[in-house]
Tab-separated table of C-alpha atoms in Angstrom:
chain	number	residue	atom	x	y	z
E	15	GLN	CA	127.973	97.403	120.472
E	16	VAL	CA	127.263	97.460	116.753
E	17	THR	CA	128.619	100.377	114.769
E	18	LEU	CA	129.026	101.177	111.093
E	19	ARG	CA	131.035	103.999	109.593
E	20	GLU	CA	131.269	105.165	106.007
E	21	SER	CA	134.450	106.584	104.576
E	22	GLY	CA	135.506	107.909	101.209
E	23	PRO	CA	136.120	111.101	99.271
E	24	ALA	CA	133.945	114.111	99.971
E	25	LEU	CA	134.433	115.426	96.450
E	26	VAL	CA	134.686	113.625	93.140
E	27	LYS	CA	134.793	114.957	89.605
E	28	PRO	CA	132.271	114.044	86.929
E	29	THR	CA	133.111	110.769	85.120
E	30	GLN	CA	135.303	109.616	88.004
E	31	THR	CA	134.733	106.420	89.964
E	32	LEU	CA	133.574	106.660	93.572
E	33	THR	CA	134.797	104.127	96.105
E	34	LEU	CA	133.173	104.069	99.534
E	35	THR	CA	134.092	101.830	102.435
E	36	CYS	CA	131.799	100.734	105.222
E	37	THR	CA	133.755	99.639	108.283
E	38	PHE	CA	131.692	97.893	110.912
E	39	SER	CA	132.108	96.319	114.314
E	40	GLY	CA	130.011	94.264	116.691
E	41	PHE	CA	128.854	91.700	114.156
E	42	SER	CA	130.234	89.442	111.454
E	43	ILE	CA	129.079	89.569	107.876
E	44	SER	CA	129.992	85.893	107.717
E	45	ALA	CA	127.159	85.061	110.084
E	46	THR	CA	124.435	83.097	108.311
E	47	GLY	CA	121.855	85.420	106.821
E	48	MET	CA	123.678	88.659	107.561
E	49	SER	CA	123.828	91.421	104.950
E	50	VAL	CA	125.118	94.958	104.552
E	51	GLY	CA	123.488	97.470	102.264
E	52	TRP	CA	124.122	100.913	100.825
E	53	ILE	CA	121.492	103.631	100.647
E	54	ARG	CA	121.879	107.217	99.467
E	55	GLN	CA	119.970	110.449	99.937
E	56	PRO	CA	120.395	113.489	97.683
E	57	PRO	CA	120.070	116.784	99.559
E	58	GLY	CA	116.441	117.381	100.460
E	59	LYS	CA	115.288	114.199	98.744
E	60	ALA	CA	114.180	110.698	99.643
E	61	LEU	CA	116.190	107.625	100.502
E	62	GLU	CA	117.291	105.461	97.580
E	63	TRP	CA	118.553	101.902	98.021
E	64	LEU	CA	121.666	101.108	95.997
E	65	ALA	CA	123.071	97.674	96.744
E	66	LEU	CA	123.178	94.763	99.158
E	67	ILE	CA	125.704	92.024	99.801
E	68	ASP	CA	124.838	88.840	101.661
E	69	TRP	CA	126.888	86.678	104.001
E	70	ASP	CA	127.298	84.126	101.196
E	71	ASP	CA	128.419	86.809	98.716
E	72	ASP	CA	125.091	87.073	96.881
E	73	LYS	CA	124.739	90.611	95.572
E	74	TYR	CA	121.750	92.740	94.661
E	75	PHE	CA	121.702	96.093	92.913
E	76	SER	CA	119.287	98.896	92.175
E	77	THR	CA	117.900	98.189	88.719
E	78	SER	CA	118.452	101.766	87.588
E	79	LEU	CA	122.098	101.830	88.685
E	80	LYS	CA	123.269	98.250	88.349
E	81	THR	CA	125.511	98.900	85.355
E	82	ARG	CA	127.502	101.406	87.436
E	83	LEU	CA	127.658	99.635	90.784
E	84	SER	CA	129.768	96.936	92.322
E	85	ILE	CA	129.910	95.723	95.910
E	86	SER	CA	132.347	93.519	97.748
E	87	LYS	CA	133.204	92.480	101.269
E	88	ASP	CA	136.381	91.821	103.189
E	89	THR	CA	135.400	89.604	106.064
E	90	SER	CA	138.796	89.805	107.760
E	91	LYS	CA	138.683	93.597	107.844
E	92	ASN	CA	134.955	93.869	108.630
E	93	GLN	CA	134.454	96.045	105.582
E	94	VAL	CA	132.063	96.358	102.681
E	95	VAL	CA	133.117	98.406	99.667
E	96	LEU	CA	130.793	100.085	97.181
E	97	THR	CA	132.043	101.312	93.832
E	98	MET	CA	130.089	103.584	91.526
E	99	THR	CA	131.462	104.450	88.119
E	100	ASN	CA	130.927	107.449	85.866
E	101	MET	CA	129.859	109.831	88.605
E	102	ASP	CA	127.598	112.745	87.706
E	103	PRO	CA	126.468	115.819	89.652
E	104	VAL	CA	123.060	114.142	90.163
E	105	ASP	CA	124.889	111.531	92.247
E	106	THR	CA	125.628	114.178	94.872
E	107	ALA	CA	124.181	112.702	98.038
E	108	THR	CA	124.795	111.421	101.524
E	109	TYR	CA	125.700	107.762	101.287
E	110	PHE	CA	124.765	105.435	104.154
E	111	CYS	CA	125.695	101.852	104.865
E	112	ALA	CA	123.433	99.771	107.082
E	113	ARG	CA	123.215	96.288	108.536
E	114	ARG	CA	120.447	93.917	107.522
E	115	PRO	CA	120.059	91.062	110.001
E	116	PRO	CA	118.985	87.594	108.854
E	117	ARG	CA	115.477	87.256	107.481
E	118	ILE	CA	113.208	84.805	109.236
E	119	LEU	CA	110.718	84.063	106.476
E	120	MET	CA	110.916	84.216	102.701
E	121	THR	CA	108.239	86.893	102.811
E	122	ASP	CA	110.403	89.091	105.003
E	123	SER	CA	111.603	92.161	103.172
E	124	GLY	CA	114.518	92.374	105.514
E	125	TYR	CA	115.146	95.592	107.359
E	126	PHE	CA	118.114	97.832	108.060
E	127	ASP	CA	118.364	97.878	111.827
E	128	LEU	CA	121.545	99.878	112.277
E	129	TRP	CA	122.948	102.636	110.107
E	130	GLY	CA	126.171	104.541	109.781
E	131	GLN	CA	126.114	108.304	110.151
E	132	GLY	CA	126.506	108.758	106.402
E	133	THR	CA	129.083	110.501	104.283
E	134	LEU	CA	128.317	113.393	101.957
E	135	VAL	CA	129.717	113.007	98.463
E	136	THR	CA	129.655	116.003	96.147
E	137	VAL	CA	130.184	115.552	92.427
E	138	SER	CA	131.567	118.681	90.858
E	139	SER	CA	134.328	119.761	88.554
G	97	GLN	CA	108.263	108.987	91.593
G	98	SER	CA	108.611	106.200	94.163
G	99	VAL	CA	107.083	102.762	93.689
G	100	LEU	CA	105.747	103.088	97.236
G	101	ALA	CA	103.460	106.095	97.489
G	102	GLN	CA	103.411	108.192	100.640
G	103	PRO	CA	101.764	111.563	101.258
G	104	PRO	CA	104.479	114.222	101.191
G	105	SER	CA	103.311	115.775	104.423
G	106	ALA	CA	101.269	115.166	107.544
G	107	SER	CA	100.627	117.210	110.643
G	108	GLY	CA	99.032	117.116	114.049
G	109	THR	CA	98.955	118.846	117.389
G	110	PRO	CA	100.569	117.493	120.548
G	111	GLY	CA	98.613	114.579	121.964
G	112	GLN	CA	96.826	113.812	118.705
G	113	ARG	CA	96.984	110.590	116.719
G	114	VAL	CA	98.250	110.745	113.160
G	115	THR	CA	98.573	108.096	110.498
G	116	ILE	CA	100.850	107.927	107.484
G	117	SER	CA	99.957	105.690	104.579
G	118	CYS	CA	102.155	103.745	102.196
G	119	SER	CA	100.638	102.302	99.048
G	120	GLY	CA	102.283	99.707	96.862
G	121	SER	CA	101.434	96.642	94.815
G	122	SER	CA	101.312	92.862	94.953
G	123	PHE	CA	104.971	92.814	93.968
G	124	ASN	CA	106.084	94.572	97.131
G	125	ILE	CA	103.756	95.318	100.046
G	126	GLY	CA	101.302	92.664	98.915
G	127	GLY	CA	103.938	89.953	99.093
G	128	TYR	CA	106.508	91.151	101.599
G	129	THR	CA	106.700	92.749	104.995
G	130	VAL	CA	106.875	96.507	105.422
G	131	ASN	CA	109.367	98.480	107.456
G	132	TRP	CA	109.235	102.074	108.632
G	133	TYR	CA	112.120	104.433	109.303
G	134	GLN	CA	112.214	107.738	111.136
G	135	GLN	CA	114.734	110.357	110.090
G	136	LEU	CA	115.218	113.343	112.337
G	137	PRO	CA	116.728	116.423	110.669
G	138	GLY	CA	120.414	116.009	109.940
G	139	THR	CA	120.627	112.435	111.191
G	140	ALA	CA	120.702	108.930	109.772
G	141	PRO	CA	117.432	107.028	109.450
G	142	LYS	CA	116.380	104.920	112.414
G	143	LEU	CA	114.372	101.706	112.235
G	144	LEU	CA	110.947	102.393	113.723
G	145	ILE	CA	108.773	99.425	112.715
G	146	TYR	CA	109.795	96.151	111.077
G	147	SER	CA	107.890	93.152	109.740
G	148	ASP	CA	104.713	95.219	109.347
G	149	ASN	CA	104.043	95.804	113.040
G	150	GLN	CA	107.043	94.977	115.211
G	151	ARG	CA	108.815	97.599	117.278
G	152	PRO	CA	112.559	97.378	117.900
G	153	SER	CA	113.651	97.609	121.480
G	154	GLY	CA	113.509	101.192	122.666
G	155	VAL	CA	110.805	102.408	120.288
G	156	PRO	CA	107.827	103.699	122.296
G	157	ASP	CA	104.521	101.878	121.923
G	158	ARG	CA	103.031	105.162	120.691
G	159	PHE	CA	104.306	103.991	117.303
G	160	SER	CA	102.444	101.167	115.589
G	161	GLY	CA	102.330	99.657	112.129
G	162	SER	CA	99.689	97.789	110.194
G	163	LYS	CA	99.196	96.341	106.743
G	164	SER	CA	96.231	95.354	104.622
G	165	GLY	CA	96.619	94.021	101.120
G	166	THR	CA	98.940	96.323	99.195
G	167	SER	CA	98.866	99.202	101.662
G	168	ALA	CA	100.518	99.825	105.006
G	169	SER	CA	100.132	102.474	107.668
G	170	LEU	CA	102.169	103.968	110.447
G	171	ALA	CA	100.237	105.374	113.378
G	172	ILE	CA	101.638	107.706	115.989
G	173	SER	CA	99.516	108.336	119.051
G	174	GLY	CA	100.095	110.913	121.767
G	175	LEU	CA	101.999	113.056	119.292
G	176	GLN	CA	105.035	114.832	120.721
G	177	SER	CA	107.186	117.634	119.393
G	178	GLN	CA	110.150	115.269	119.103
G	179	ASP	CA	108.185	113.180	116.619
G	180	GLU	CA	108.677	115.914	114.028
G	181	ALA	CA	110.688	114.087	111.381
G	182	GLU	CA	110.607	112.462	107.954
G	183	TYR	CA	109.078	108.979	107.848
G	184	TYR	CA	109.819	106.400	105.166
G	185	CYS	CA	108.215	103.062	104.404
G	186	ALA	CA	110.230	100.335	102.688
G	187	ALA	CA	109.772	96.831	101.326
G	188	TRP	CA	111.322	94.287	99.028
G	189	ASP	CA	110.109	94.379	95.434
G	190	ASP	CA	109.941	91.245	93.302
G	191	THR	CA	110.062	92.952	89.934
G	192	LEU	CA	112.963	95.214	90.847
G	193	HIS	CA	114.711	92.478	92.840
G	194	GLY	CA	115.643	94.945	95.503
G	195	VAL	CA	114.640	97.207	98.343
G	196	ILE	CA	112.340	100.116	97.621
G	197	PHE	CA	111.657	103.148	99.776
G	198	GLY	CA	108.640	105.386	99.758
G	199	GLY	CA	109.086	109.042	98.919
G	200	GLY	CA	108.897	110.023	102.553
G	201	THR	CA	106.370	111.923	104.638
G	202	LYS	CA	107.370	115.020	106.550
G	203	LEU	CA	105.509	115.127	109.847
G	204	THR	CA	104.996	118.523	111.416
G	205	VAL	CA	103.855	118.913	115.002
G	206	LEU	CA	101.870	122.118	115.149
């Protein structure tokens, strides 16, 4: 059974750095083509993709946030860590991690087939 | 404003067929496959359609996806009250080098 679970602080202060951990089971991020991504959703708003890390350590970031984001993986612990610097109240959102299985064709967008339950992060002083 | 344009709302009565559109460009929908996600209130999104028109195991065949050029559509037939949710389209974008989501469509079952 594949599961993903996000963990991290529920409250951060403006200008602080947010560190979120995605702990997963039932698959290996070392498997060829496997990826894990982060997506967030401000209250009452749409989904916004943040970052993606591939099995071979390739990394992709949202253009609008790339200067503030970093992503890493710990294969032995089955974890993916997202870091976001200089947090602001507009970053208040539920943060999800999700698995992206291997793409078949180069024209595949790739899809997130399994998601964590999400963790709400509030940015406030 | 999202790169992928969806109507903010849609509605239908039980048993009806409704469609939700998703409009993009040659840099995303026109060049890559489209995925659809269903998000019930207070829950994480769930994959509904992948690779334009494929249903994951367990998704009823009342849900179908299609794509033509730079637009995609999600169709729901035999509408049920439990279909009331937010629906998002998504695709890879070449210019942004990343995943993009539509703004979401809130489906109301009247």
